[in-house]
Short mmCIF file of C-alpha atoms in Angstrom, two decimals:
data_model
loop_
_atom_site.label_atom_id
_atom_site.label_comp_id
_atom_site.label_asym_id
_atom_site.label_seq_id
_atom_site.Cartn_x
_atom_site.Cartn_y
_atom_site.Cartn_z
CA UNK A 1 21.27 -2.34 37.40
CA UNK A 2 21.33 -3.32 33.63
CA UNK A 3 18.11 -5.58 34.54
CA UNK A 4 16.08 -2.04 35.87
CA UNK A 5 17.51 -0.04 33.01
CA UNK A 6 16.37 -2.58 30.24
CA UNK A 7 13.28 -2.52 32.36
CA UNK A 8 12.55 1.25 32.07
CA UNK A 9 13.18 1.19 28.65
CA UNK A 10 10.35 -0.82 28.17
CA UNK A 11 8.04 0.79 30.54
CA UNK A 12 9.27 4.08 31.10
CA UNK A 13 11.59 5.86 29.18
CA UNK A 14 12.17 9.08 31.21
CA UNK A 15 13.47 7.01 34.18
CA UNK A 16 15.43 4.85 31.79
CA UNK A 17 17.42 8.14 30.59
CA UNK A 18 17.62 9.31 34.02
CA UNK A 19 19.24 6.25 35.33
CA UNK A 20 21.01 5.65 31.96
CA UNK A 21 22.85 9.38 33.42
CA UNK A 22 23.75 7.60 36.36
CA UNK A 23 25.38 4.83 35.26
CA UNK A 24 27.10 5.98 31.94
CA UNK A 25 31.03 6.83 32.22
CA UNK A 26 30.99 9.86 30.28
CA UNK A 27 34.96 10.17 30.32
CA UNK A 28 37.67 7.95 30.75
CA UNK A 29 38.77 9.73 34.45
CA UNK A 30 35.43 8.01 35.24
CA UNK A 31 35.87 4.51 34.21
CA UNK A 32 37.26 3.43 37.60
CA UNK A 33 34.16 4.55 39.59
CA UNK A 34 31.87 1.92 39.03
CA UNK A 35 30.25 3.40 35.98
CA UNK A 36 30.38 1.48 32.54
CA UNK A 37 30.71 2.69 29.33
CA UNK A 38 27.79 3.83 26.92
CA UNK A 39 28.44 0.78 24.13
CA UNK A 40 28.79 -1.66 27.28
CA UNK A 41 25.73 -0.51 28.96
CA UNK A 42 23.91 -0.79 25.56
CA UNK A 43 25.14 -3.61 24.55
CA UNK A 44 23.91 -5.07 27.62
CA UNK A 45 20.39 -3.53 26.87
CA UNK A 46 20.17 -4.77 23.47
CA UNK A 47 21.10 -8.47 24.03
CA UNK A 48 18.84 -8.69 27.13
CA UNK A 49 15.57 -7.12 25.39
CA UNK A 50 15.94 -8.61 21.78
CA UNK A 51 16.64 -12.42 23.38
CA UNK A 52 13.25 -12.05 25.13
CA UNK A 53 11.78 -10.24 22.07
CA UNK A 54 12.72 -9.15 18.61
CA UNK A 55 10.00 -6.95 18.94
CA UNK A 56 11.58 -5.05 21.77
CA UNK A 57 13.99 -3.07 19.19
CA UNK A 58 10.68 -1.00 18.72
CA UNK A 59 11.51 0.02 22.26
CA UNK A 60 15.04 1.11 22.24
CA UNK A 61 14.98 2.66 19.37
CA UNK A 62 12.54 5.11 20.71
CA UNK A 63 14.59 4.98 23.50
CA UNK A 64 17.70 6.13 21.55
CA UNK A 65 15.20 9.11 20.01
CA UNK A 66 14.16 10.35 23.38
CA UNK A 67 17.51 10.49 24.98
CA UNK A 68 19.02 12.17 21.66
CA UNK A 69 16.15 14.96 22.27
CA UNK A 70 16.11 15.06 26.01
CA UNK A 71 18.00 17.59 28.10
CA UNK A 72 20.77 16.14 29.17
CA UNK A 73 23.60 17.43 31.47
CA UNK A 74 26.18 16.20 28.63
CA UNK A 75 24.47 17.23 25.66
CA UNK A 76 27.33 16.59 23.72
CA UNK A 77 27.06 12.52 24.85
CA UNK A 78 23.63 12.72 23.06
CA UNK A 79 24.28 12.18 19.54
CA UNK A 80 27.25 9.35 20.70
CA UNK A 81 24.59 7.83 22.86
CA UNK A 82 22.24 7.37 19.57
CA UNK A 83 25.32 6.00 17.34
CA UNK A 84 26.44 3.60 19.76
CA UNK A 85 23.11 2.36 20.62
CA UNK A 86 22.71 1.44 16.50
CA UNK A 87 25.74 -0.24 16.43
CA UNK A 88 25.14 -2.34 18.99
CA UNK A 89 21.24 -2.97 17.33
CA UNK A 90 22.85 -3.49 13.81
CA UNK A 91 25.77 -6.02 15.31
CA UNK A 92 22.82 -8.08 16.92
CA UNK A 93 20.77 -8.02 14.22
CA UNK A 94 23.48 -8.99 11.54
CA UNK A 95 24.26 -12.13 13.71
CA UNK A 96 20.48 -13.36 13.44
CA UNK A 97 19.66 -15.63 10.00
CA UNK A 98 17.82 -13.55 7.62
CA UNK A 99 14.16 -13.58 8.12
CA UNK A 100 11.03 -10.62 7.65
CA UNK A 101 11.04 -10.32 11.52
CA UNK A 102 14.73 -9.34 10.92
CA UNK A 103 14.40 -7.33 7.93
CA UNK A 104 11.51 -4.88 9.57
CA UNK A 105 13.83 -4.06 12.65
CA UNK A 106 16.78 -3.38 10.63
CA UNK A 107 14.43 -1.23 8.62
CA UNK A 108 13.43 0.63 11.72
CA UNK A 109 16.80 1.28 12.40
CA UNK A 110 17.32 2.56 8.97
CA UNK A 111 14.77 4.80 9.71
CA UNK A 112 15.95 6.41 12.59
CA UNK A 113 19.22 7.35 11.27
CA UNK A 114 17.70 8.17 8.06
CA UNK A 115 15.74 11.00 10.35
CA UNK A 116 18.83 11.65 12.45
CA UNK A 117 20.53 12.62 9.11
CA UNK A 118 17.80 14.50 7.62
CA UNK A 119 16.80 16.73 10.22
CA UNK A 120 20.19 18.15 10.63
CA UNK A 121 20.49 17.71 14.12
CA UNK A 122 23.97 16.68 14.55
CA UNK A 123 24.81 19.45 15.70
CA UNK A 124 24.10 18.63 19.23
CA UNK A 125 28.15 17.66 20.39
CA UNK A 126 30.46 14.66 19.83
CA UNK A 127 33.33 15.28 21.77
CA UNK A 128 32.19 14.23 25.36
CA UNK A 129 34.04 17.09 26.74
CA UNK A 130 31.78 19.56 27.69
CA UNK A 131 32.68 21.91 25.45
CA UNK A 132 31.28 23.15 21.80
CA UNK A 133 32.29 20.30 18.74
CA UNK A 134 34.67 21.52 16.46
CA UNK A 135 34.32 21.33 13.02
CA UNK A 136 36.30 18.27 12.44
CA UNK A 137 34.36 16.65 15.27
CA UNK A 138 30.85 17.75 13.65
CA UNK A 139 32.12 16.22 10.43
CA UNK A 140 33.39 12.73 12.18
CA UNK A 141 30.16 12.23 13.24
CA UNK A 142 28.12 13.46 10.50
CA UNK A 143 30.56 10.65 8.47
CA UNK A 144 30.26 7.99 11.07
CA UNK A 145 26.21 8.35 10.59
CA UNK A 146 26.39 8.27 6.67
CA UNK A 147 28.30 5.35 7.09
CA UNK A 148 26.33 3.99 9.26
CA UNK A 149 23.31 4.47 7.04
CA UNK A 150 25.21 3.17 3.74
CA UNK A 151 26.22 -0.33 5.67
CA UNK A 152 22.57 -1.23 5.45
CA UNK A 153 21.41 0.73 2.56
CA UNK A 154 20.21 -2.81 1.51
CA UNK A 155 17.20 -3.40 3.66
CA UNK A 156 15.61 -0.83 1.94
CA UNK A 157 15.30 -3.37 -0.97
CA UNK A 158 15.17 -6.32 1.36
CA UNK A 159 12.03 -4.77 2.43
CA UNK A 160 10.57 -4.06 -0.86
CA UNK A 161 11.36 -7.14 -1.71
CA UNK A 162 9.78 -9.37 0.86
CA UNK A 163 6.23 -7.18 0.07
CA UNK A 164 6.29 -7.37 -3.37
CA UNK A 165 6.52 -11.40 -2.57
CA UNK A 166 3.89 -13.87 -0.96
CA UNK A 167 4.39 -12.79 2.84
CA UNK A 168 2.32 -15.12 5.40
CA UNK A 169 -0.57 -13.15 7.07
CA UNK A 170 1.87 -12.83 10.77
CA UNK A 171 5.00 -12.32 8.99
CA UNK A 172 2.82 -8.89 7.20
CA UNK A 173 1.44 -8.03 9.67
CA UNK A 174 4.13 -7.94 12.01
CA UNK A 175 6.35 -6.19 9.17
CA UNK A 176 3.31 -3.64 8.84
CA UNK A 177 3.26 -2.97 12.25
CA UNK A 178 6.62 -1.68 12.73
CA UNK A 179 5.86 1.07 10.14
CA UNK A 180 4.15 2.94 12.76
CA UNK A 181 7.93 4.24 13.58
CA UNK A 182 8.67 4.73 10.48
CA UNK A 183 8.43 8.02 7.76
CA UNK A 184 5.82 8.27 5.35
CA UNK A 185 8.78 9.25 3.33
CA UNK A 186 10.79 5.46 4.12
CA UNK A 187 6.98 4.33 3.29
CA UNK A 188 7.10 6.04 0.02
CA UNK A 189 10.97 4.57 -1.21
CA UNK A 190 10.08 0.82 -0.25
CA UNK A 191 6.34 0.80 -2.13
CA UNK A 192 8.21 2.13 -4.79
CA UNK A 193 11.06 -0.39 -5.03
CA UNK A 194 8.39 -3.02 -4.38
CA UNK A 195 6.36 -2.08 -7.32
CA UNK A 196 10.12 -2.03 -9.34
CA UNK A 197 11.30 -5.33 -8.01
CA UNK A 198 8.80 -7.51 -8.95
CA UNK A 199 6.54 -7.50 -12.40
CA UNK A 200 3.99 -9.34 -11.30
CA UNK A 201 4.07 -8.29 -7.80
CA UNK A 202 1.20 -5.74 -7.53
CA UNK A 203 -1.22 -7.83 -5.90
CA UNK A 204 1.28 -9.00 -2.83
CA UNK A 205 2.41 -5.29 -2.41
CA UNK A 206 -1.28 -4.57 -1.81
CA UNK A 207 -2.10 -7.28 0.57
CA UNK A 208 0.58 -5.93 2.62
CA UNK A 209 -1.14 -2.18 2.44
CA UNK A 210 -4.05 -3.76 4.13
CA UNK A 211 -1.44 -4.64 7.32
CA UNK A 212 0.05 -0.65 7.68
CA UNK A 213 -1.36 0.71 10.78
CA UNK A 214 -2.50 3.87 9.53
CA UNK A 215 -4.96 4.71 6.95
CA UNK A 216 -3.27 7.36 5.94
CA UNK A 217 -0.01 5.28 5.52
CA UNK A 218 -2.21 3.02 3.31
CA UNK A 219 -3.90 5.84 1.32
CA UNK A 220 0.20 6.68 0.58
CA UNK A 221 1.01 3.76 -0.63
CA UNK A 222 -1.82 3.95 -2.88
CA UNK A 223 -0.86 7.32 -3.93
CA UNK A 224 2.28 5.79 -5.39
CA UNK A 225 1.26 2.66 -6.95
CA UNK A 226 -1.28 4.63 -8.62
CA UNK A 227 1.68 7.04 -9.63
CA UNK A 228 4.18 4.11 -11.09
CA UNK A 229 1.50 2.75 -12.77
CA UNK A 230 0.31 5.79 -14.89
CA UNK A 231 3.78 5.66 -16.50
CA UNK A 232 3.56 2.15 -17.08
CA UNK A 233 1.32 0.67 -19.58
CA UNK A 234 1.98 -2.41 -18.82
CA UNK A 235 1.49 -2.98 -16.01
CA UNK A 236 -2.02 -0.78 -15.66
CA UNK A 237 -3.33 -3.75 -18.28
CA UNK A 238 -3.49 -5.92 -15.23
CA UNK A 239 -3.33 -4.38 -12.34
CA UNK A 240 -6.18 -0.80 -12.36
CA UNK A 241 -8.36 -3.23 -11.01
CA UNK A 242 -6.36 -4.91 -8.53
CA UNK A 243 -5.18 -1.14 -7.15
CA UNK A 244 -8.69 0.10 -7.40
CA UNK A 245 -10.37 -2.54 -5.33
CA UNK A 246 -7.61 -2.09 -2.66
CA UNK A 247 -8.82 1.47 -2.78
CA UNK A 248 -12.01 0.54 -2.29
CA UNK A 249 -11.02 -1.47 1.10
CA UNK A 250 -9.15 1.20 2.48
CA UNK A 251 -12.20 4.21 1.62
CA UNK A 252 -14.65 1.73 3.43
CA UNK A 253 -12.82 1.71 6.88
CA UNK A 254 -14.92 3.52 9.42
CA UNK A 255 -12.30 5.80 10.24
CA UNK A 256 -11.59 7.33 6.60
CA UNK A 257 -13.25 10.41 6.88
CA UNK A 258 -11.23 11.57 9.49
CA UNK A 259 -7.80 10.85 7.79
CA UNK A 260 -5.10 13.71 7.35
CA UNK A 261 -5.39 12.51 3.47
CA UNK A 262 -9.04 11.49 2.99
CA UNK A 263 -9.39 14.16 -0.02
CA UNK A 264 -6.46 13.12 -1.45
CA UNK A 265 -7.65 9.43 -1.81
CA UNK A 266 -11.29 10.85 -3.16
CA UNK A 267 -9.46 12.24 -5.89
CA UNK A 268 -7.12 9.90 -7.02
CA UNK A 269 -10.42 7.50 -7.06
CA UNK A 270 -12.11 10.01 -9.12
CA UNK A 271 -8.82 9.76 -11.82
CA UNK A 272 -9.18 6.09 -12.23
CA UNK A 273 -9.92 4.97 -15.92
CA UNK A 274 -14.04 5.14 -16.11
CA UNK A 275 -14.18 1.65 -16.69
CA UNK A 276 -12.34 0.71 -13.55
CA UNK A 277 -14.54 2.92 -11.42
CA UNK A 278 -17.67 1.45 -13.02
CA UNK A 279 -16.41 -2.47 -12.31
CA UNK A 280 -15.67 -1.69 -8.32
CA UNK A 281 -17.65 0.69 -7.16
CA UNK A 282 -20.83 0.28 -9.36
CA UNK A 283 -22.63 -1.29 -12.08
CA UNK A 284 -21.32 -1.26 -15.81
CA UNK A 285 -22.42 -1.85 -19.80
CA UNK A 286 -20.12 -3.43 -21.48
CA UNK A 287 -20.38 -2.64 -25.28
CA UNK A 288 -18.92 -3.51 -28.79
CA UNK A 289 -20.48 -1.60 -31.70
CA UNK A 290 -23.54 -2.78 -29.48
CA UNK A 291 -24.70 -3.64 -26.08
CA UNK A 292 -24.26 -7.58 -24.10
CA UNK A 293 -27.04 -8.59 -22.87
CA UNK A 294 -28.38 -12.08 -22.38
CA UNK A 295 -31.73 -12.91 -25.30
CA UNK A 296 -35.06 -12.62 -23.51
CA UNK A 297 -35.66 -16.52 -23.97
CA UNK A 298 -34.21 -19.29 -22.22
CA UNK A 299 -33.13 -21.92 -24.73
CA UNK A 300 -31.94 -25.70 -24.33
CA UNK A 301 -28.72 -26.92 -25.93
CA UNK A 302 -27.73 -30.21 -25.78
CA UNK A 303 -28.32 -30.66 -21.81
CA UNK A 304 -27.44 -27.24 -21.29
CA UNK A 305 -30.18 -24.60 -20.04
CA UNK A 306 -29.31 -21.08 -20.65
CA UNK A 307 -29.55 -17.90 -22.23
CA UNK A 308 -27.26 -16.97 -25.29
CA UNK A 309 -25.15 -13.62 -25.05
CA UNK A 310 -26.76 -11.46 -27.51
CA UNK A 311 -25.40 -7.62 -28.57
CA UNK A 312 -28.54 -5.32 -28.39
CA UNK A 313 -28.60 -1.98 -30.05
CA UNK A 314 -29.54 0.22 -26.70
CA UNK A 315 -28.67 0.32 -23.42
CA UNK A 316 -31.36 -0.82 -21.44
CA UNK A 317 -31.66 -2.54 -17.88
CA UNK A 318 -31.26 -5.77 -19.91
CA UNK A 319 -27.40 -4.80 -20.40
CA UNK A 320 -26.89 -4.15 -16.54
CA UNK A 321 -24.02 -5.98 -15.28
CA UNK A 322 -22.31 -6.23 -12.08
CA UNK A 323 -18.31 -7.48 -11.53
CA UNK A 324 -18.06 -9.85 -8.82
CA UNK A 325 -14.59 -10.62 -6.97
CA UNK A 326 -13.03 -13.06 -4.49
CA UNK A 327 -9.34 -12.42 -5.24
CA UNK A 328 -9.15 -8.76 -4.82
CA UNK A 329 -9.75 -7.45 -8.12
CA UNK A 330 -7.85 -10.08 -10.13
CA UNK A 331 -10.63 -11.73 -11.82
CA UNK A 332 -14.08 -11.62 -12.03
CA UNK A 333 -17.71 -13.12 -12.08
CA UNK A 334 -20.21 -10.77 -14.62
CA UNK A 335 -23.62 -11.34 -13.27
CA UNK A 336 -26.03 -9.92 -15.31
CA UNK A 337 -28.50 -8.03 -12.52
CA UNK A 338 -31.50 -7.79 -14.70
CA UNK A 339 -31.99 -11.68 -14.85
CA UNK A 340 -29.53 -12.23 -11.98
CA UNK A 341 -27.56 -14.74 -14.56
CA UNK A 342 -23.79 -15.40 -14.90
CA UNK A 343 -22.05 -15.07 -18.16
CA UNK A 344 -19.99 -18.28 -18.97
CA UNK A 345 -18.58 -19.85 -22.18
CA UNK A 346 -19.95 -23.50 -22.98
CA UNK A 347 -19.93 -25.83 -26.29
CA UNK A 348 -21.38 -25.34 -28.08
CA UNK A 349 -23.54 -22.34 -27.07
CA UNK A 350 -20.46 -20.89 -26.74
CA UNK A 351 -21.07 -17.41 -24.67
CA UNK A 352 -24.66 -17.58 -22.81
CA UNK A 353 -25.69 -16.72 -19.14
CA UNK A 354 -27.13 -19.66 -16.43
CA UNK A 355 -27.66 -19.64 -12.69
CA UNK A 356 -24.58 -20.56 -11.48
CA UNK A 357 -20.50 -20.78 -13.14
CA UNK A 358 -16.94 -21.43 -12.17
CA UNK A 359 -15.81 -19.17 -15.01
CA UNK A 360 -14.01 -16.14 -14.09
CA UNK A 361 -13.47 -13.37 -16.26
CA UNK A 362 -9.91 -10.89 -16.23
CA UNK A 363 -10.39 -7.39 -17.56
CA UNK A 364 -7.22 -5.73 -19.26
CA UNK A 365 -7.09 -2.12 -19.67
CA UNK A 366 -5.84 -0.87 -22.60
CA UNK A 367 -4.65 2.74 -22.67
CA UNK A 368 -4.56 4.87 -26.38
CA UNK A 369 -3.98 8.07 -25.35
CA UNK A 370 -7.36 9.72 -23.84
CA UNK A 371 -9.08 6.59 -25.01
CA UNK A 372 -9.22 3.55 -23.18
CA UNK A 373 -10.56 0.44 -23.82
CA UNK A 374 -11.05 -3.11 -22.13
CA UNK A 375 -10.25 -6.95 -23.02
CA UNK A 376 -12.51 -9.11 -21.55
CA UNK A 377 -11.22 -12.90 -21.43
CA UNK A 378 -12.48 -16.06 -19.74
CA UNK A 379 -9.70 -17.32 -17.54
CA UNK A 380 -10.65 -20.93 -18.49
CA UNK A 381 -10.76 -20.74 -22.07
CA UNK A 382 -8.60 -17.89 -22.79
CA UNK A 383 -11.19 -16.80 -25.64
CA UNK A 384 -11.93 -12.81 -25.21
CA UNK A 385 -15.40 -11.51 -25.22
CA UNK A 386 -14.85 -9.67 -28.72
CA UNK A 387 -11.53 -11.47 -30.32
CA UNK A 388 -11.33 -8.97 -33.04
CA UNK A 389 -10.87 -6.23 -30.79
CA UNK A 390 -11.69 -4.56 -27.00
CA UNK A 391 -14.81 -3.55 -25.54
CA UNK A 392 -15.75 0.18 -23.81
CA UNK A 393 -17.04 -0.64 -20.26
CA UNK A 394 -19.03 2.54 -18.93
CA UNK A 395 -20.94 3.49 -15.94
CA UNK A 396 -24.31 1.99 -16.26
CA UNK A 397 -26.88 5.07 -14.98
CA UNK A 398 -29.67 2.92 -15.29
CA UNK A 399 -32.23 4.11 -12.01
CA UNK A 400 -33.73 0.49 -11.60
CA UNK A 401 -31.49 -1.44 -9.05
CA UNK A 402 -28.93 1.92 -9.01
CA UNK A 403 -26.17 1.44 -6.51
CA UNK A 404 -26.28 4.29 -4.04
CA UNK A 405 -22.81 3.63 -2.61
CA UNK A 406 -20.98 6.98 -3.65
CA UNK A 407 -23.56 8.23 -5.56
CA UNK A 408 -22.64 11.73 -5.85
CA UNK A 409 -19.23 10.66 -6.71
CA UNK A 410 -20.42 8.56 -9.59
CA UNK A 411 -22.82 11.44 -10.94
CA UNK A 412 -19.60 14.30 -10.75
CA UNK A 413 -18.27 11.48 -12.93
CA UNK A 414 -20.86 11.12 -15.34
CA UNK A 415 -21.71 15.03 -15.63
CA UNK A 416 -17.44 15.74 -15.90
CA UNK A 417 -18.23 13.21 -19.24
CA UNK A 418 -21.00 15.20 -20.46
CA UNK A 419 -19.03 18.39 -20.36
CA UNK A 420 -16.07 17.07 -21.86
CA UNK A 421 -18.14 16.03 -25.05
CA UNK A 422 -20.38 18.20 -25.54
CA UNK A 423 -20.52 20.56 -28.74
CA UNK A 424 -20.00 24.39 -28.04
CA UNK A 425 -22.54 26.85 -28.71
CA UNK A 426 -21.93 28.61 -31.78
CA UNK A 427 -21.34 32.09 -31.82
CA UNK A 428 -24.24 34.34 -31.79
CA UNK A 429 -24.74 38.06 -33.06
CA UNK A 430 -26.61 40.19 -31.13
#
């Protein structure tokens, strides 16, 4: 009978908690019938399904959900049902060796008495006696489920942990998977104790956003890297770029527009430093006191064939550059779009544009205030664009070669400019 009822509870759950209400002793004057106890028949459960599977604790923990909301004849066996069940979970899972595939169920667990607890629903009966909990039994089992809860407290930083760390491609997406059972609110806690565990994490945390199973999970996650990062300066140097391309990944799955929290993503795209917006979504300038752009002449040095780096006085199509990635956002190749050049650094032309480079480029953003500027270095050399200082990276509006993609997004941005700077109308008499 334990072979059908682990069966149901992977195929169908409202004949697993009808049968699980046949053979469950519910008091001791039925022990002797034939019927087992709750923790035995569980136990049985667990150790059959998580053998075959780990994955299978997916399955009876929904289990556990639906029989603590179905309607039971012993609705006070409910909530004992659900506390027994993760014991038995949390006693198998503490006897594997630690692993992600381990962590992620223990999280689910977490989860579900992390709801159980919230939602106030322990209300429901402890006693197994048929008749209304008393206080003191309320408050036994309201204890026994914070306890329960506090024993693995932990996982919630295992988790974090494990995503703000290299995580093979299975072991993400397997650990992103289970998060389909799991609260945006849980969501919220470990992407923030990821981003705090780890300072130079923020580019595994959002490889492992790319594995949730929901957009709107993903756009979430976002939402609060994007949050912890606007109080930390630090960290923003190196990482706007690596949050914004992410952003740009998740905006560009098919389904977006129909997510609960599509508007909420537009806008926090629209609040990303200028700069930023301009390198992933668009085309930028890049400017000193003056304009790079590469000289109209192609020059030889030495054996080299190029064209120096030159700082014009105007912005014309000549300073049109585009920021190429192929590390999400981490570094960069600047192509110049106008002559369809790279910019590299060589001796002894030192900075100059040819057809083709291995130098990649980081861009730091550097946060004054209102003000924010840009460092520009070559990852090889480690010599910045402008040594003496940073450069301003803007939005290049130029209509040869304009990018399309999110056009009316990038003109609100360019117009909410405009309006900031410009000078009031004096007053006039009439």
């Amino acid at each position: 009978m334990v072979d059908r009822l682990a069966h149901n509870v992977l195929l169908d759950v409202e004949q697993a908690i009808a049968l699980f209400g046949e053979l469950a002793a519910v008091g001791p004057d039925q022990t002797g019938t034939g019927l087992q106890p709750p923790r035995s028949l569980l136990s049985a459960v667990v150790h059959k399904l998580c053998e075959e599977e780990l994955g299978h604790v997916v399955e009876i923990v929904r289990f556990l959900r639906c029989y603590h909301q179905s309607e039971t004849e012993q609705p006070d066996l409910r909530v004992q049902v659900l506390l027994v069940g993760v014991e038995e979970l949390l006693r198998y899972l503490n006897a594997l060796v630690p692993c992600v595939a381990r962590t992620g169920c223990t999280l689910l667990v977490y989860g579900a008495l992390d709801e159980l607890l919230s939602s106030g629903c322990l209300a429901g009966g402890t006693g197994g006696t048929g008749i209304e909990p008393t206080f003191l039994d309320l408050e036994d089992t309201v204890q026994r489920a914070g306890n329960l809860k506090l024993s693995i407290e932990y996982i919630v930083r295992d988790a974090a942990s494990a995503i703000a760390h290299p995580l093979t491609d299975d072991d993400a997406s397997s650990l992103g998977a289970l998060f389909e059972h799991i609260g945006y609110e849980l969501l919220r806690r470990v992407v923030d104790e990821a981003y705090a565990d780890h300072a130079a994490g923020l580019g595994h945390i959002c490889d492992f956003v790319e594995h949730l199973p929901c957009i709107d999970q993903q756009i979430v996650a976002c939402q609060v890297l994007y949050r912890r990062m606007g109080m930390d300066s630090a960290r923003l140097r190196n990482g706007a770029t690596v949050l914004a391309y992410r952003m740009r990944k998740v905006m560009r799955y098919t389904d977006f527009g129909r997510s609960k929290y599509a508007g909420e993503m537009r806008k926090l795209k629209l609040r990303l430093p200028e700069g930023v917006y301009a390198i992933v979504w668009g085309y930028v300038n890049i400017a000193g006191n003056q304009y790079l752009a590469p000289k109209g002449r192609q020059e030889r040095i030495g054996e080299l064939r190029c064209k120096p780096a030159a700082w014009i006085e105007t912005c014309s199509k000549a300073a049109k550059h585009e920021l190429q990635t192929d590390d999400r956002g981490k570094c960069f190749a600047i192509k110049n779009t106008h002559t369809g050049l790279f910019l590299t650094e060589q001796e002894p032309a030192g900075f100059c544009y040819v057809e083709s480079t291995q130098d990649r480029w980081t861009v730091e953003v550097i946060r004054r205030g209102e003000d924010v500027g840009y460092k520009i270095t070559n990852l090889r050399t480690g010599n910045a664009l402008v040594p003496e200082g940073d450069v301003r990276i803007g939005i290049d509006d130029q209509i040869d070669g304009f990018n399309l993609v999110d056009f009316n997004e990038r003109a609100l941005v360019i117009v909410q400019k405009f309006e900031l700077h410009r000078k009031k109308a004096a007053c006039v008499v009439q």
